[in-house]
Amino acid sequence: AIQLTQSPSSLSASVGDRVTITCRASQDISTSLAWYQQKPGKAPKLLIYDASSLEFGVPSGFSGRGSGTDFTLTISSLQPEDFATYYCQQFKSYPLTFGGGTKVEI
Amino acid sequence: QVQLVESGGGVVQPGRSLRLSCVASGFTFRSYEIHWVRQAPGKGLEWVALISYDGSNKYYADSVKGRFTISRDNSKNTLYLQMSSLRTEDTAVYYCARVRHKTGLDPWGQGTLVTVSS
């Protein structure tokens, strides 16, 4: 199975900060990667698909980059509602897998 | 609006079985691949299984293969997850989610909690 390693596992940041989260795949997954945001007690929400395509309705402050094995999710200016846990997921091969998550805290 | 609603969770003893359901509305259910994803308390997301739009293809995580069966009834807009030989490590919130853009899942249901305990 393809392993996805997210880093860092947690980070502390302030409103207005630029934040970048990394997801590294154990083998080439092209651009078959999604990013999700999850808040406590809620279901995940799709932010980015195809590694860099912004889902409809997601603020433009979110962006995704990468291909192959290295990917990033960037929040250009952290807003109060962005404090959450973020996950990457690969769709290249079965079984599908998620990264371990990155908790963004104040 | 597009919506998925899970049900069927509860407390079950190790070794027993349970069936989860996921009812879809607001979209053409029979046209979409649907997934199950779970999240153990305080842990990350774990992909469980998927079924193709017509039920002809099914894939499972290694951790549930041979114990869980995914199925669907397109006439009832309903997805199922039959879970057998349950283990304490299967305790989690189980979400169903629709594939979107081929490389994303959206929307997700609200989740249903399965607790495996004696």
XYZ file of C-alpha atoms in Angstrom:
224
model
C 0.000 0.000 0.000
C 1.109 3.556 -0.696
C 2.058 5.367 2.489
C 1.440 9.087 2.894
C 3.566 10.927 5.426
C 2.360 14.347 6.521
C 4.530 16.892 8.244
C 4.400 18.440 10.649
C 1.907 16.439 12.710
C 0.933 19.661 14.451
C 1.821 23.309 14.307
C 1.037 26.483 16.168
C 0.307 29.603 14.183
C -1.353 32.987 14.424
C -4.094 34.657 12.440
C -2.549 36.087 9.277
C 0.329 33.595 9.152
C 1.231 31.707 5.986
C 1.112 27.978 6.680
C 2.425 25.105 4.565
C 1.738 21.420 5.194
C 3.648 18.681 3.395
C 2.463 15.259 2.251
C 5.018 12.774 0.925
C 3.997 9.584 -0.869
C 6.020 6.368 -0.679
C 5.798 6.034 -4.483
C 4.809 8.104 -7.498
C 1.110 8.987 -7.401
C 1.182 11.575 -10.210
C -1.398 14.195 -9.147
C -3.931 11.770 -7.662
C -4.106 13.543 -4.315
C -6.795 15.316 -2.321
C -6.647 17.560 0.746
C -9.353 17.774 3.419
C -10.090 19.968 6.391
C -11.721 18.497 9.477
C -13.011 20.341 12.519
C -13.779 18.600 15.835
C -16.948 16.528 15.728
C -17.488 17.217 12.025
C -17.006 15.271 8.824
C -14.039 16.158 6.620
C -14.476 18.769 3.913
C -12.809 18.537 0.500
C -10.466 21.458 -0.185
C -8.227 20.386 -3.070
C -8.462 17.604 -5.663
C -6.028 16.520 -8.387
C -3.276 17.902 -6.128
C -3.863 21.531 -7.107
C -7.496 22.109 -8.119
C -9.510 24.182 -5.681
C -12.890 22.693 -4.843
C -15.875 24.940 -5.592
C -16.666 27.238 -2.696
C -13.304 26.853 -0.957
C -11.601 30.189 -0.231
C -8.825 31.151 -2.625
C -6.406 31.411 0.276
C -6.012 27.635 0.070
C -3.721 26.206 -2.589
C -2.176 22.861 -3.403
C 0.964 22.006 -5.335
C 3.007 19.002 -6.269
C 3.190 15.852 -8.326
C 4.921 12.519 -8.091
C 5.780 12.024 -4.418
C 5.888 15.513 -2.879
C 2.874 17.702 -2.245
C 2.023 20.796 -0.265
C -1.093 22.508 1.026
C -0.640 26.217 1.698
C -2.922 28.594 3.547
C -1.789 32.056 2.483
C -3.206 33.991 5.429
C -4.567 31.940 8.303
C -8.088 32.875 9.357
C -9.755 31.974 12.691
C -11.956 29.415 10.932
C -8.913 27.639 9.470
C -7.814 26.169 12.777
C -8.520 22.500 12.158
C -6.870 19.221 11.202
C -5.823 18.663 7.592
C -5.447 15.335 5.793
C -4.118 14.269 2.420
C -5.454 11.201 0.558
C -4.101 9.365 -2.475
C -6.302 7.991 -5.234
C -3.553 6.418 -7.343
C -3.888 2.815 -6.260
C -5.861 0.535 -3.978
C -6.051 0.414 -1.084
C -6.553 4.153 -0.916
C -4.737 5.757 1.982
C -4.739 8.921 4.067
C -1.901 10.806 5.630
C -1.727 10.920 9.409
C -3.066 14.470 9.633
C -1.730 17.886 10.597
C -3.388 19.763 13.429
C -3.204 23.533 13.036
C -3.542 25.209 16.418
C -3.535 28.750 17.666
C -29.218 19.451 -1.498
C -26.695 16.670 -1.937
C -26.756 14.636 1.244
C -25.625 11.339 2.725
C -27.040 10.028 5.997
C -25.540 7.047 7.796
C -27.294 4.830 10.319
C -26.918 1.473 12.009
C -24.128 2.181 14.444
C -24.191 1.062 18.038
C -22.501 -1.086 20.647
C -21.662 -4.649 19.630
C -19.632 -7.419 21.207
C -16.386 -8.655 19.663
C -16.973 -11.346 17.081
C -20.498 -10.195 16.298
C -21.861 -8.545 13.163
C -23.412 -5.202 12.309
C -24.748 -3.591 9.141
C -24.415 0.093 8.409
C -26.565 1.971 5.907
C -26.032 5.212 4.046
C -29.002 6.855 2.337
C -28.303 9.334 -0.436
C -30.425 12.218 -1.676
C -30.100 15.221 -3.944
C -28.105 13.515 -6.691
C -28.264 10.554 -9.070
C -26.974 7.899 -6.688
C -26.623 5.185 -9.336
C -24.065 7.273 -11.225
C -21.495 7.597 -8.439
C -18.793 5.559 -6.778
C -19.245 5.654 -2.985
C -16.710 5.065 -0.204
C -16.669 4.160 3.476
C -14.085 5.883 5.666
C -13.678 5.456 9.422
C -12.084 7.358 12.259
C -11.224 5.776 15.586
C -11.715 8.036 18.614
C -9.016 10.690 18.675
C -7.281 9.209 15.614
C -6.902 9.995 11.934
C -8.951 8.973 8.932
C -8.758 5.406 7.599
C -10.153 4.444 4.211
C -12.295 1.288 4.464
C -13.892 0.382 1.138
C -15.383 1.604 -2.105
C -17.989 0.362 -4.557
C -18.370 1.406 -8.159
C -21.506 3.086 -9.439
C -23.075 -0.190 -10.561
C -21.689 -2.408 -7.815
C -19.457 -4.351 -10.176
C -16.174 -3.299 -8.554
C -15.349 -3.319 -4.859
C -12.099 -2.611 -3.040
C -11.210 -2.952 0.624
C -8.559 -1.924 3.096
C -6.361 -4.828 4.175
C -7.571 -4.359 7.756
C -11.168 -5.269 6.844
C -10.761 -7.544 3.835
C -12.617 -10.809 4.321
C -14.654 -9.428 7.227
C -16.481 -6.427 5.730
C -18.666 -6.379 2.617
C -19.733 -3.233 0.796
C -22.883 -3.288 -1.311
C -25.492 -0.964 -2.715
C -29.128 -0.919 -3.784
C -29.487 1.729 -6.464
C -33.271 1.364 -6.439
C -33.237 2.527 -2.818
C -30.397 5.061 -3.097
C -28.703 3.156 -0.305
C -25.168 1.982 0.422
C -24.400 -0.733 2.949
C -21.446 -1.979 4.940
C -21.869 -5.455 6.377
C -19.339 -5.898 9.152
C -18.649 -9.317 10.633
C -16.119 -10.792 13.061
C -15.883 -7.361 14.629
C -12.837 -6.489 16.700
C -12.269 -3.836 19.337
C -10.012 -2.027 16.852
C -13.015 -1.563 14.538
C -14.425 0.943 17.026
C -14.791 4.186 15.074
C -17.089 6.706 13.493
C -17.951 5.382 10.041
C -18.550 7.881 7.246
C -19.876 7.318 3.763
C -18.690 9.732 1.094
C -19.320 10.251 -2.611
C -16.474 10.450 -5.080
C -16.015 13.849 -6.706
C -13.735 14.787 -9.610
C -12.353 11.197 -9.443
C -9.708 12.293 -6.936
C -11.707 13.599 -4.028
C -14.579 12.699 -1.704
C -17.490 15.076 -1.227
C -19.939 15.244 0.378
C -19.531 13.139 3.485
C -22.267 11.968 5.785
C -22.378 12.978 9.433
C -21.019 9.596 10.507
C -22.307 6.761 12.673
C -20.437 5.475 15.727
C -19.650 1.795 16.045
C -18.341 0.636 19.409
C -17.025 -2.909 19.701
C -16.822 -3.856 23.339
C -17.672 -6.722 25.635
